[in-house]
Amino acid sequence: MKNFFVKTHGLGNDYIVMNSKDISFEMNEKNIQTVCDVHYGIGSDGILLLVDSNKADFGLRILNPDGSEAEKSGNGLRIFAKYLYDYGFTKSKSFSIDTLGGLVYAEVIETENDKARLIKVDMGKAIFESAKVPVISEQVECLDEELQLKDLSYQINCVSVGNPHCIILKDELDDEEILKYGSEIENHPKFPNRINLQFAKVLSRNEVEIRIWERGAGYTLASGSSSSAVAAVMVKKGLTDRKLTLKMPGGQLKLEIAEDWEIQMTGEVREIASGYLSPELLQDLS
């Protein structure tokens, strides 16, 4: 199984999954970028790397396509949970995963042909304290605060769900707008660790539509952590109920925000392909 990989997507947000014990190359910034490149590698929104953990059943490193490392990814966690179940790392349908963003609990809700299809993930607690997001703010919580860009300003709401997020409420969603301003907001000096960005439109008390700019990856069809962050902010601001559906170009996720701000997320995952890195690609990675 040397250099074996599985490519899976969660609502169009795709990841390559590999076991750290079975790779023959260094997982450095250059190699991560190459593997994730659609022209020179396999192509993906990131790499999920199975590692050992002394805190949970399994350990996970989440590697962005630019070579940086993410604390948490909701779609990534569901994809990783499917990999663990489908490839026999566990026979249990519920297990714990250790991430940089904290401990996560995953549960396989539905299977098809003995493969995980629908997975629920306990994403941990939403944290609104500015210093812990982190976001530079004079307010204890960064809600409805002005963010000045080069040619306009936005009212922002910030939260951490194990990684940092900035949510901007909109009356209408425009892909071109988030493509234009995504990088500038992600790298704004107000955010010490950069930021994940979401434009959000409230459709009803139970539905919110979003567009996503992911830190280290750019425009993304879907994101579990982004959905979790938006849901938490919507509940915090009293705009929705605690059970809601997040709609994205890639599909939709079910979110539930508890009274203590614990977040549960449920959604589908589908495998795309599996195989082995070729000797020629491995030569490029050496």
PDB file of C-alpha atoms in Angstrom:
ATOM      1  CA  MET A   1       0.000   0.000   0.000  1.00  0.00           C
ATOM      2  CA  LYS A   2       3.031   2.312  -0.391  1.00  0.00           C
ATOM      3  CA  ASN A   3       1.998   5.807  -1.599  1.00  0.00           C
ATOM      4  CA  PHE A   4      -1.647   4.723  -1.799  1.00  0.00           C
ATOM      5  CA  PHE A   5      -4.170   7.562  -1.983  1.00  0.00           C
ATOM      6  CA  VAL A   6      -7.924   8.023  -1.983  1.00  0.00           C
ATOM      7  CA  LYS A   7      -9.594  11.090  -3.495  1.00  0.00           C
ATOM      8  CA  THR A   8     -13.023  11.935  -2.077  1.00  0.00           C
ATOM      9  CA  HIS A   9     -15.321  14.939  -2.173  1.00  0.00           C
ATOM     10  CA  GLY A  10     -17.797  16.433   0.249  1.00  0.00           C
ATOM     11  CA  LEU A  11     -20.235  18.513  -1.812  1.00  0.00           C
ATOM     12  CA  GLY A  12     -17.568  19.251  -4.413  1.00  0.00           C
ATOM     13  CA  ASN A  13     -14.878  20.115  -1.852  1.00  0.00           C
ATOM     14  CA  ASP A  14     -12.303  17.411  -2.657  1.00  0.00           C
ATOM     15  CA  TYR A  15      -9.374  16.035  -0.678  1.00  0.00           C
ATOM     16  CA  ILE A  16      -6.640  13.464  -1.164  1.00  0.00           C
ATOM     17  CA  VAL A  17      -6.280  11.134   1.844  1.00  0.00           C
ATOM     18  CA  MET A  18      -3.019   9.330   2.632  1.00  0.00           C
ATOM     19  CA  ASN A  19      -1.486   7.403   5.527  1.00  0.00           C
ATOM     20  CA  SER A  20       1.699   9.044   6.848  1.00  0.00           C
ATOM     21  CA  LYS A  21       3.169   5.592   7.515  1.00  0.00           C
ATOM     22  CA  ASP A  22       2.865   4.596   3.865  1.00  0.00           C
ATOM     23  CA  ILE A  23       4.418   7.539   2.008  1.00  0.00           C
ATOM     24  CA  SER A  24       7.980   7.562   0.698  1.00  0.00           C
ATOM     25  CA  PHE A  25       8.383  11.328   0.218  1.00  0.00           C
ATOM     26  CA  GLU A  26       8.598  14.327   2.528  1.00  0.00           C
ATOM     27  CA  MET A  27       5.277  16.124   2.980  1.00  0.00           C
ATOM     28  CA  ASN A  28       6.815  19.594   2.649  1.00  0.00           C
ATOM     29  CA  GLU A  29       5.343  22.773   1.165  1.00  0.00           C
ATOM     30  CA  LYS A  30       6.638  22.170  -2.378  1.00  0.00           C
ATOM     31  CA  ASN A  31       5.455  18.550  -2.489  1.00  0.00           C
ATOM     32  CA  ILE A  32       2.033  19.407  -1.077  1.00  0.00           C
ATOM     33  CA  GLN A  33       1.610  22.052  -3.786  1.00  0.00           C
ATOM     34  CA  THR A  34       2.672  19.578  -6.488  1.00  0.00           C
ATOM     35  CA  VAL A  35       0.345  16.766  -5.375  1.00  0.00           C
ATOM     36  CA  CYS A  36      -2.599  19.188  -5.133  1.00  0.00           C
ATOM     37  CA  ASP A  37      -1.914  20.767  -8.523  1.00  0.00           C
ATOM     38  CA  VAL A  38      -4.417  19.603 -11.151  1.00  0.00           C
ATOM     39  CA  HIS A  39      -1.792  19.777 -13.923  1.00  0.00           C
ATOM     40  CA  TYR A  40       1.333  18.385 -12.230  1.00  0.00           C
ATOM     41  CA  GLY A  41      -0.234  16.202  -9.532  1.00  0.00           C
ATOM     42  CA  ILE A  42      -3.567  14.613  -8.702  1.00  0.00           C
ATOM     43  CA  GLY A  43      -5.393  17.882  -8.118  1.00  0.00           C
ATOM     44  CA  SER A  44      -7.362  18.647  -4.955  1.00  0.00           C
ATOM     45  CA  ASP A  45      -8.428  21.235  -2.372  1.00  0.00           C
ATOM     46  CA  GLY A  46      -5.905  19.737   0.064  1.00  0.00           C
ATOM     47  CA  ILE A  47      -4.377  16.626   1.594  1.00  0.00           C
ATOM     48  CA  LEU A  48      -5.654  14.768   4.661  1.00  0.00           C
ATOM     49  CA  LEU A  49      -2.841  12.877   6.352  1.00  0.00           C
ATOM     50  CA  LEU A  50      -3.499  10.075   8.856  1.00  0.00           C
ATOM     51  CA  VAL A  51      -1.053  10.364  11.774  1.00  0.00           C
ATOM     52  CA  ASP A  52      -0.734   8.859  15.254  1.00  0.00           C
ATOM     53  CA  SER A  53      -2.406  10.502  18.237  1.00  0.00           C
ATOM     54  CA  ASN A  54      -2.176   9.987  21.983  1.00  0.00           C
ATOM     55  CA  LYS A  55      -5.375  11.991  22.518  1.00  0.00           C
ATOM     56  CA  ALA A  56      -7.862  10.306  20.161  1.00  0.00           C
ATOM     57  CA  ASP A  57      -8.508   7.171  18.137  1.00  0.00           C
ATOM     58  CA  PHE A  58      -6.881   8.809  15.102  1.00  0.00           C
ATOM     59  CA  GLY A  59      -4.761  11.855  14.333  1.00  0.00           C
ATOM     60  CA  LEU A  60      -5.250  14.132  11.326  1.00  0.00           C
ATOM     61  CA  ARG A  61      -3.138  16.770   9.610  1.00  0.00           C
ATOM     62  CA  ILE A  62      -5.002  19.008   7.145  1.00  0.00           C
ATOM     63  CA  LEU A  63      -2.713  20.403   4.440  1.00  0.00           C
ATOM     64  CA  ASN A  64      -3.865  23.252   2.205  1.00  0.00           C
ATOM     65  CA  PRO A  65      -2.970  23.345  -1.514  1.00  0.00           C
ATOM     66  CA  ASP A  66      -0.628  26.306  -0.897  1.00  0.00           C
ATOM     67  CA  GLY A  67       1.393  24.125   1.502  1.00  0.00           C
ATOM     68  CA  SER A  68       0.101  25.664   4.732  1.00  0.00           C
ATOM     69  CA  GLU A  69      -1.645  23.650   7.450  1.00  0.00           C
ATOM     70  CA  ALA A  70      -5.243  24.129   8.583  1.00  0.00           C
ATOM     71  CA  GLU A  71      -6.559  23.578  12.088  1.00  0.00           C
ATOM     72  CA  LYS A  72      -9.891  22.071  11.071  1.00  0.00           C
ATOM     73  CA  SER A  73     -12.073  21.302   8.041  1.00  0.00           C
ATOM     74  CA  GLY A  74     -15.657  20.083   8.283  1.00  0.00           C
ATOM     75  CA  ASN A  75     -15.738  18.509   4.822  1.00  0.00           C
ATOM     76  CA  GLY A  76     -12.216  17.219   5.386  1.00  0.00           C
ATOM     77  CA  LEU A  77     -13.260  15.559   8.627  1.00  0.00           C
ATOM     78  CA  ARG A  78     -16.205  13.797   6.989  1.00  0.00           C
ATOM     79  CA  ILE A  79     -13.967  12.669   4.123  1.00  0.00           C
ATOM     80  CA  PHE A  80     -11.342  11.458   6.600  1.00  0.00           C
ATOM     81  CA  ALA A  81     -13.983   9.607   8.637  1.00  0.00           C
ATOM     82  CA  LYS A  82     -15.206   7.859   5.460  1.00  0.00           C
ATOM     83  CA  TYR A  83     -11.628   6.814   4.648  1.00  0.00           C
ATOM     84  CA  LEU A  84     -11.101   5.372   8.143  1.00  0.00           C
ATOM     85  CA  TYR A  85     -14.353   3.389   7.969  1.00  0.00           C
ATOM     86  CA  ASP A  86     -14.194   2.302   4.318  1.00  0.00           C
ATOM     87  CA  TYR A  87     -10.580   1.111   4.460  1.00  0.00           C
ATOM     88  CA  GLY A  88     -10.869  -0.848   7.686  1.00  0.00           C
ATOM     89  CA  PHE A  89      -8.964   1.343  10.114  1.00  0.00           C
ATOM     90  CA  THR A  90     -11.989   0.992  12.403  1.00  0.00           C
ATOM     91  CA  LYS A  91     -15.034  -1.259  12.617  1.00  0.00           C
ATOM     92  CA  SER A  92     -16.829   1.166  14.889  1.00  0.00           C
ATOM     93  CA  LYS A  93     -19.227   3.699  13.397  1.00  0.00           C
ATOM     94  CA  SER A  94     -18.218   6.326  15.950  1.00  0.00           C
ATOM     95  CA  PHE A  95     -14.678   7.434  16.810  1.00  0.00           C
ATOM     96  CA  SER A  96     -12.565  10.425  17.819  1.00  0.00           C
ATOM     97  CA  ILE A  97     -10.151  12.442  15.661  1.00  0.00           C
ATOM     98  CA  ASP A  98      -7.337  14.668  16.911  1.00  0.00           C
ATOM     99  CA  THR A  99      -6.843  17.881  14.873  1.00  0.00           C
ATOM    100  CA  LEU A 100      -4.847  21.080  15.384  1.00  0.00           C
ATOM    101  CA  GLY A 101      -8.216  22.735  16.033  1.00  0.00           C
ATOM    102  CA  GLY A 102      -9.125  20.314  18.823  1.00  0.00           C
ATOM    103  CA  LEU A 103     -10.715  16.926  19.388  1.00  0.00           C
ATOM    104  CA  VAL A 104     -13.571  15.949  17.054  1.00  0.00           C
ATOM    105  CA  TYR A 105     -16.093  13.102  17.254  1.00  0.00           C
ATOM    106  CA  ALA A 106     -17.380  11.516  14.036  1.00  0.00           C
ATOM    107  CA  GLU A 107     -20.266   9.112  13.457  1.00  0.00           C
ATOM    108  CA  VAL A 108     -21.166   7.165  10.322  1.00  0.00           C
ATOM    109  CA  ILE A 109     -24.933   7.713  10.053  1.00  0.00           C
ATOM    110  CA  GLU A 110     -25.647   5.928   6.781  1.00  0.00           C
ATOM    111  CA  THR A 111     -23.799   3.404   4.611  1.00  0.00           C
ATOM    112  CA  GLU A 112     -24.204   2.150   1.042  1.00  0.00           C
ATOM    113  CA  ASN A 113     -22.607  -1.131  -0.088  1.00  0.00           C
ATOM    114  CA  ASP A 114     -20.679  -1.192   3.199  1.00  0.00           C
ATOM    115  CA  LYS A 115     -19.203   2.250   2.459  1.00  0.00           C
ATOM    116  CA  ALA A 116     -19.886   5.360   4.525  1.00  0.00           C
ATOM    117  CA  ARG A 117     -22.230   7.801   2.776  1.00  0.00           C
ATOM    118  CA  LEU A 118     -23.684  10.136   5.419  1.00  0.00           C
ATOM    119  CA  ILE A 119     -21.486  11.294   8.317  1.00  0.00           C
ATOM    120  CA  LYS A 120     -22.120  13.468  11.355  1.00  0.00           C
ATOM    121  CA  VAL A 121     -19.264  15.372  12.945  1.00  0.00           C
ATOM    122  CA  ASP A 122     -19.181  17.111  16.311  1.00  0.00           C
ATOM    123  CA  MET A 123     -17.236  20.243  15.350  1.00  0.00           C
ATOM    124  CA  GLY A 124     -16.657  21.466  18.916  1.00  0.00           C
ATOM    125  CA  LYS A 125     -17.690  24.861  20.285  1.00  0.00           C
ATOM    126  CA  ALA A 126     -18.028  28.159  18.480  1.00  0.00           C
ATOM    127  CA  ILE A 127     -15.800  30.784  20.133  1.00  0.00           C
ATOM    128  CA  PHE A 128     -16.654  34.459  19.639  1.00  0.00           C
ATOM    129  CA  GLU A 129     -13.980  36.057  21.845  1.00  0.00           C
ATOM    130  CA  SER A 130     -11.917  38.288  19.539  1.00  0.00           C
ATOM    131  CA  ALA A 131      -8.540  37.336  21.001  1.00  0.00           C
ATOM    132  CA  LYS A 132      -9.278  33.635  20.503  1.00  0.00           C
ATOM    133  CA  VAL A 133     -10.538  33.858  16.900  1.00  0.00           C
ATOM    134  CA  PRO A 134      -8.073  35.679  16.519  1.00  0.00           C
ATOM    135  CA  VAL A 135      -9.074  39.082  15.194  1.00  0.00           C
ATOM    136  CA  ILE A 136      -7.633  42.455  16.199  1.00  0.00           C
ATOM    137  CA  SER A 137     -10.573  44.290  17.710  1.00  0.00           C
ATOM    138  CA  GLU A 138     -11.342  46.711  20.529  1.00  0.00           C
ATOM    139  CA  GLN A 139     -14.517  44.722  21.164  1.00  0.00           C
ATOM    140  CA  VAL A 140     -14.633  41.558  23.295  1.00  0.00           C
ATOM    141  CA  GLU A 141     -16.554  39.962  20.415  1.00  0.00           C
ATOM    142  CA  CYS A 142     -16.131  41.116  16.823  1.00  0.00           C
ATOM    143  CA  LEU A 143     -19.753  41.440  15.692  1.00  0.00           C
ATOM    144  CA  ASP A 144     -21.038  44.072  13.241  1.00  0.00           C
ATOM    145  CA  GLU A 145     -17.601  45.675  13.152  1.00  0.00           C
ATOM    146  CA  GLU A 146     -16.322  47.682  10.177  1.00  0.00           C
ATOM    147  CA  LEU A 147     -13.541  46.247   8.020  1.00  0.00           C
ATOM    148  CA  GLN A 148     -11.967  48.837   5.744  1.00  0.00           C
ATOM    149  CA  LEU A 149     -10.586  47.622   2.421  1.00  0.00           C
ATOM    150  CA  LYS A 150      -8.855  49.625  -0.316  1.00  0.00           C
ATOM    151  CA  ASP A 151     -12.030  50.743  -2.057  1.00  0.00           C
ATOM    152  CA  LEU A 152     -14.943  49.860   0.240  1.00  0.00           C
ATOM    153  CA  SER A 153     -15.832  48.631   3.724  1.00  0.00           C
ATOM    154  CA  TYR A 154     -17.820  45.686   5.108  1.00  0.00           C
ATOM    155  CA  GLN A 155     -19.579  44.919   8.379  1.00  0.00           C
ATOM    156  CA  ILE A 156     -17.938  41.738   9.645  1.00  0.00           C
ATOM    157  CA  ASN A 157     -18.706  39.060  12.239  1.00  0.00           C
ATOM    158  CA  CYS A 158     -15.888  36.813  13.446  1.00  0.00           C
ATOM    159  CA  VAL A 159     -15.897  33.398  15.099  1.00  0.00           C
ATOM    160  CA  SER A 160     -13.606  30.420  15.593  1.00  0.00           C
ATOM    161  CA  VAL A 161     -14.789  26.841  15.160  1.00  0.00           C
ATOM    162  CA  GLY A 162     -11.268  25.518  15.632  1.00  0.00           C
ATOM    163  CA  ASN A 163     -10.149  27.771  12.764  1.00  0.00           C
ATOM    164  CA  PRO A 164     -10.870  31.488  12.171  1.00  0.00           C
ATOM    165  CA  HIS A 165     -13.823  32.788  10.142  1.00  0.00           C
ATOM    166  CA  CYS A 166     -15.168  36.149   8.986  1.00  0.00           C
ATOM    167  CA  ILE A 167     -18.854  36.292   7.997  1.00  0.00           C
ATOM    168  CA  ILE A 168     -20.348  39.146   5.970  1.00  0.00           C
ATOM    169  CA  LEU A 169     -24.133  39.363   5.633  1.00  0.00           C
ATOM    170  CA  LYS A 170     -25.425  40.199   2.145  1.00  0.00           C
ATOM    171  CA  ASP A 171     -28.818  40.880   0.577  1.00  0.00           C
ATOM    172  CA  GLU A 172     -27.597  39.192  -2.606  1.00  0.00           C
ATOM    173  CA  LEU A 173     -24.690  36.831  -3.281  1.00  0.00           C
ATOM    174  CA  ASP A 174     -22.273  37.457  -6.135  1.00  0.00           C
ATOM    175  CA  ASP A 175     -19.454  35.035  -6.953  1.00  0.00           C
ATOM    176  CA  GLU A 176     -17.496  37.806  -8.662  1.00  0.00           C
ATOM    177  CA  GLU A 177     -17.537  39.876  -5.473  1.00  0.00           C
ATOM    178  CA  ILE A 178     -15.992  37.169  -3.284  1.00  0.00           C
ATOM    179  CA  LEU A 179     -13.466  36.376  -6.021  1.00  0.00           C
ATOM    180  CA  LYS A 180     -12.508  40.053  -6.141  1.00  0.00           C
ATOM    181  CA  TYR A 181     -12.178  40.670  -2.401  1.00  0.00           C
ATOM    182  CA  GLY A 182     -11.490  37.181  -0.993  1.00  0.00           C
ATOM    183  CA  SER A 183      -7.698  37.355  -1.002  1.00  0.00           C
ATOM    184  CA  GLU A 184      -7.597  40.916   0.350  1.00  0.00           C
ATOM    185  CA  ILE A 185      -9.845  39.989   3.283  1.00  0.00           C
ATOM    186  CA  GLU A 186      -8.064  36.673   3.931  1.00  0.00           C
ATOM    187  CA  ASN A 187      -4.733  38.491   4.253  1.00  0.00           C
ATOM    188  CA  HIS A 188      -5.982  41.668   5.964  1.00  0.00           C
ATOM    189  CA  PRO A 189      -3.745  42.768   8.890  1.00  0.00           C
ATOM    190  CA  LYS A 190      -6.792  42.609  11.166  1.00  0.00           C
ATOM    191  CA  PHE A 191      -6.455  38.810  11.084  1.00  0.00           C
ATOM    192  CA  PRO A 192      -3.119  37.616  12.588  1.00  0.00           C
ATOM    193  CA  ASN A 193      -3.538  34.035  11.289  1.00  0.00           C
ATOM    194  CA  ARG A 194      -5.337  35.040   8.083  1.00  0.00           C
ATOM    195  CA  ILE A 195      -9.049  34.211   7.849  1.00  0.00           C
ATOM    196  CA  ASN A 196     -11.687  32.083   6.111  1.00  0.00           C
ATOM    197  CA  LEU A 197     -14.348  34.280   4.514  1.00  0.00           C
ATOM    198  CA  GLN A 198     -18.059  33.698   3.940  1.00  0.00           C
ATOM    199  CA  PHE A 199     -20.688  35.913   2.320  1.00  0.00           C
ATOM    200  CA  ALA A 200     -24.076  34.854   3.747  1.00  0.00           C
ATOM    201  CA  LYS A 201     -27.689  35.457   2.751  1.00  0.00           C
ATOM    202  CA  VAL A 202     -30.483  34.480   5.147  1.00  0.00           C
ATOM    203  CA  LEU A 203     -33.289  32.729   3.248  1.00  0.00           C
ATOM    204  CA  SER A 204     -35.511  31.820   6.219  1.00  0.00           C
ATOM    205  CA  ARG A 205     -35.328  30.894   9.906  1.00  0.00           C
ATOM    206  CA  ASN A 206     -33.980  27.507   8.816  1.00  0.00           C
ATOM    207  CA  GLU A 207     -31.973  28.217   5.662  1.00  0.00           C
ATOM    208  CA  VAL A 208     -28.900  30.258   4.819  1.00  0.00           C
ATOM    209  CA  GLU A 209     -27.070  30.451   1.495  1.00  0.00           C
ATOM    210  CA  ILE A 210     -23.327  31.141   1.448  1.00  0.00           C
ATOM    211  CA  ARG A 211     -20.314  31.702  -0.769  1.00  0.00           C
ATOM    212  CA  ILE A 212     -16.885  30.687   0.524  1.00  0.00           C
ATOM    213  CA  TRP A 213     -13.309  31.881   0.252  1.00  0.00           C
ATOM    214  CA  GLU A 214     -11.105  29.374   2.073  1.00  0.00           C
ATOM    215  CA  ARG A 215      -7.826  30.393   3.665  1.00  0.00           C
ATOM    216  CA  GLY A 216      -4.991  28.821   1.703  1.00  0.00           C
ATOM    217  CA  ALA A 217      -7.290  27.447  -0.995  1.00  0.00           C
ATOM    218  CA  GLY A 218      -9.383  30.320  -2.403  1.00  0.00           C
ATOM    219  CA  TYR A 219     -12.923  30.044  -3.776  1.00  0.00           C
ATOM    220  CA  THR A 220     -14.470  26.758  -2.644  1.00  0.00           C
ATOM    221  CA  LEU A 221     -17.731  25.049  -3.635  1.00  0.00           C
ATOM    222  CA  ALA A 222     -18.469  23.895  -0.081  1.00  0.00           C
ATOM    223  CA  SER A 223     -16.947  23.911   3.388  1.00  0.00           C
ATOM    224  CA  GLY A 224     -18.046  22.247   6.602  1.00  0.00           C
ATOM    225  CA  SER A 225     -16.179  24.551   8.955  1.00  0.00           C
ATOM    226  CA  SER A 226     -17.442  27.594   7.006  1.00  0.00           C
ATOM    227  CA  SER A 227     -21.003  26.290   7.299  1.00  0.00           C
ATOM    228  CA  SER A 228     -20.497  25.727  11.021  1.00  0.00           C
ATOM    229  CA  ALA A 229     -19.134  29.243  11.502  1.00  0.00           C
ATOM    230  CA  VAL A 230     -21.966  30.876   9.561  1.00  0.00           C
ATOM    231  CA  ALA A 231     -24.606  28.860  11.427  1.00  0.00           C
ATOM    232  CA  ALA A 232     -23.118  29.889  14.776  1.00  0.00           C
ATOM    233  CA  VAL A 233     -23.107  33.576  13.805  1.00  0.00           C
ATOM    234  CA  MET A 234     -26.683  33.405  12.495  1.00  0.00           C
ATOM    235  CA  VAL A 235     -27.872  31.936  15.808  1.00  0.00           C
ATOM    236  CA  LYS A 236     -25.759  34.408  17.794  1.00  0.00           C
ATOM    237  CA  LYS A 237     -27.388  37.318  15.956  1.00  0.00           C
ATOM    238  CA  GLY A 238     -30.876  35.811  16.336  1.00  0.00           C
ATOM    239  CA  LEU A 239     -31.410  35.529  12.593  1.00  0.00           C
ATOM    240  CA  THR A 240     -32.148  31.784  12.479  1.00  0.00           C
ATOM    241  CA  ASP A 241     -33.230  28.873  14.636  1.00  0.00           C
ATOM    242  CA  ARG A 242     -30.629  26.492  16.055  1.00  0.00           C
ATOM    243  CA  LYS A 243     -31.335  23.775  13.473  1.00  0.00           C
ATOM    244  CA  LEU A 244     -30.673  24.983   9.959  1.00  0.00           C
ATOM    245  CA  THR A 245     -29.565  24.065   6.457  1.00  0.00           C
ATOM    246  CA  LEU A 246     -26.554  25.737   4.855  1.00  0.00           C
ATOM    247  CA  LYS A 247     -26.775  25.924   1.061  1.00  0.00           C
ATOM    248  CA  MET A 248     -23.630  26.203  -1.080  1.00  0.00           C
ATOM    249  CA  PRO A 249     -22.840  25.779  -4.795  1.00  0.00           C
ATOM    250  CA  GLY A 250     -21.599  22.251  -4.030  1.00  0.00           C
ATOM    251  CA  GLY A 251     -24.651  21.177  -2.027  1.00  0.00           C
ATOM    252  CA  GLN A 252     -26.053  21.530   1.456  1.00  0.00           C
ATOM    253  CA  LEU A 253     -25.242  20.592   5.043  1.00  0.00           C
ATOM    254  CA  LYS A 254     -27.400  20.184   8.129  1.00  0.00           C
ATOM    255  CA  LEU A 255     -26.209  22.124  11.178  1.00  0.00           C
ATOM    256  CA  GLU A 256     -27.354  22.169  14.772  1.00  0.00           C
ATOM    257  CA  ILE A 257     -26.082  24.727  17.298  1.00  0.00           C
ATOM    258  CA  ALA A 258     -26.556  23.728  20.953  1.00  0.00           C
ATOM    259  CA  GLU A 259     -27.188  26.156  23.819  1.00  0.00           C
ATOM    260  CA  ASP A 260     -23.529  25.830  24.878  1.00  0.00           C
ATOM    261  CA  TRP A 261     -22.441  26.561  21.253  1.00  0.00           C
ATOM    262  CA  GLU A 262     -21.447  22.960  20.486  1.00  0.00           C
ATOM    263  CA  ILE A 263     -21.851  22.395  16.735  1.00  0.00           C
ATOM    264  CA  GLN A 264     -23.017  19.236  14.991  1.00  0.00           C
ATOM    265  CA  MET A 265     -22.796  18.920  11.227  1.00  0.00           C
ATOM    266  CA  THR A 266     -24.215  16.200   8.953  1.00  0.00           C
ATOM    267  CA  GLY A 267     -23.528  15.696   5.261  1.00  0.00           C
ATOM    268  CA  GLU A 268     -22.713  13.312   2.431  1.00  0.00           C
ATOM    269  CA  VAL A 269     -19.285  12.215   1.193  1.00  0.00           C
ATOM    270  CA  ARG A 270     -18.476  10.403  -2.059  1.00  0.00           C
ATOM    271  CA  GLU A 271     -15.256   8.722  -3.181  1.00  0.00           C
ATOM    272  CA  ILE A 272     -13.891   9.799  -6.572  1.00  0.00           C
ATOM    273  CA  ALA A 273     -10.852   7.576  -7.111  1.00  0.00           C
ATOM    274  CA  SER A 274      -8.096   5.591  -5.423  1.00  0.00           C
ATOM    275  CA  GLY A 275      -4.674   4.481  -6.596  1.00  0.00           C
ATOM    276  CA  TYR A 276      -0.936   4.852  -6.203  1.00  0.00           C
ATOM    277  CA  LEU A 277       1.355   7.767  -6.974  1.00  0.00           C
ATOM    278  CA  SER A 278       3.377   6.887 -10.063  1.00  0.00           C
ATOM    279  CA  PRO A 279       7.181   6.391  -9.967  1.00  0.00           C
ATOM    280  CA  GLU A 280       7.561   9.457 -12.188  1.00  0.00           C
ATOM    281  CA  LEU A 281       5.531  11.691  -9.848  1.00  0.00           C
ATOM    282  CA  LEU A 282       7.470  10.293  -6.882  1.00  0.00           C
ATOM    283  CA  GLN A 283      10.689  11.198  -8.680  1.00  0.00           C
ATOM    284  CA  ASP A 284       9.426  14.788  -8.959  1.00  0.00           C
ATOM    285  CA  LEU A 285       8.635  14.741  -5.221  1.00  0.00           C
ATOM    286  CA  SER A 286      12.078  13.487  -4.182  1.00  0.00           C
TER     287      SER A 286
END
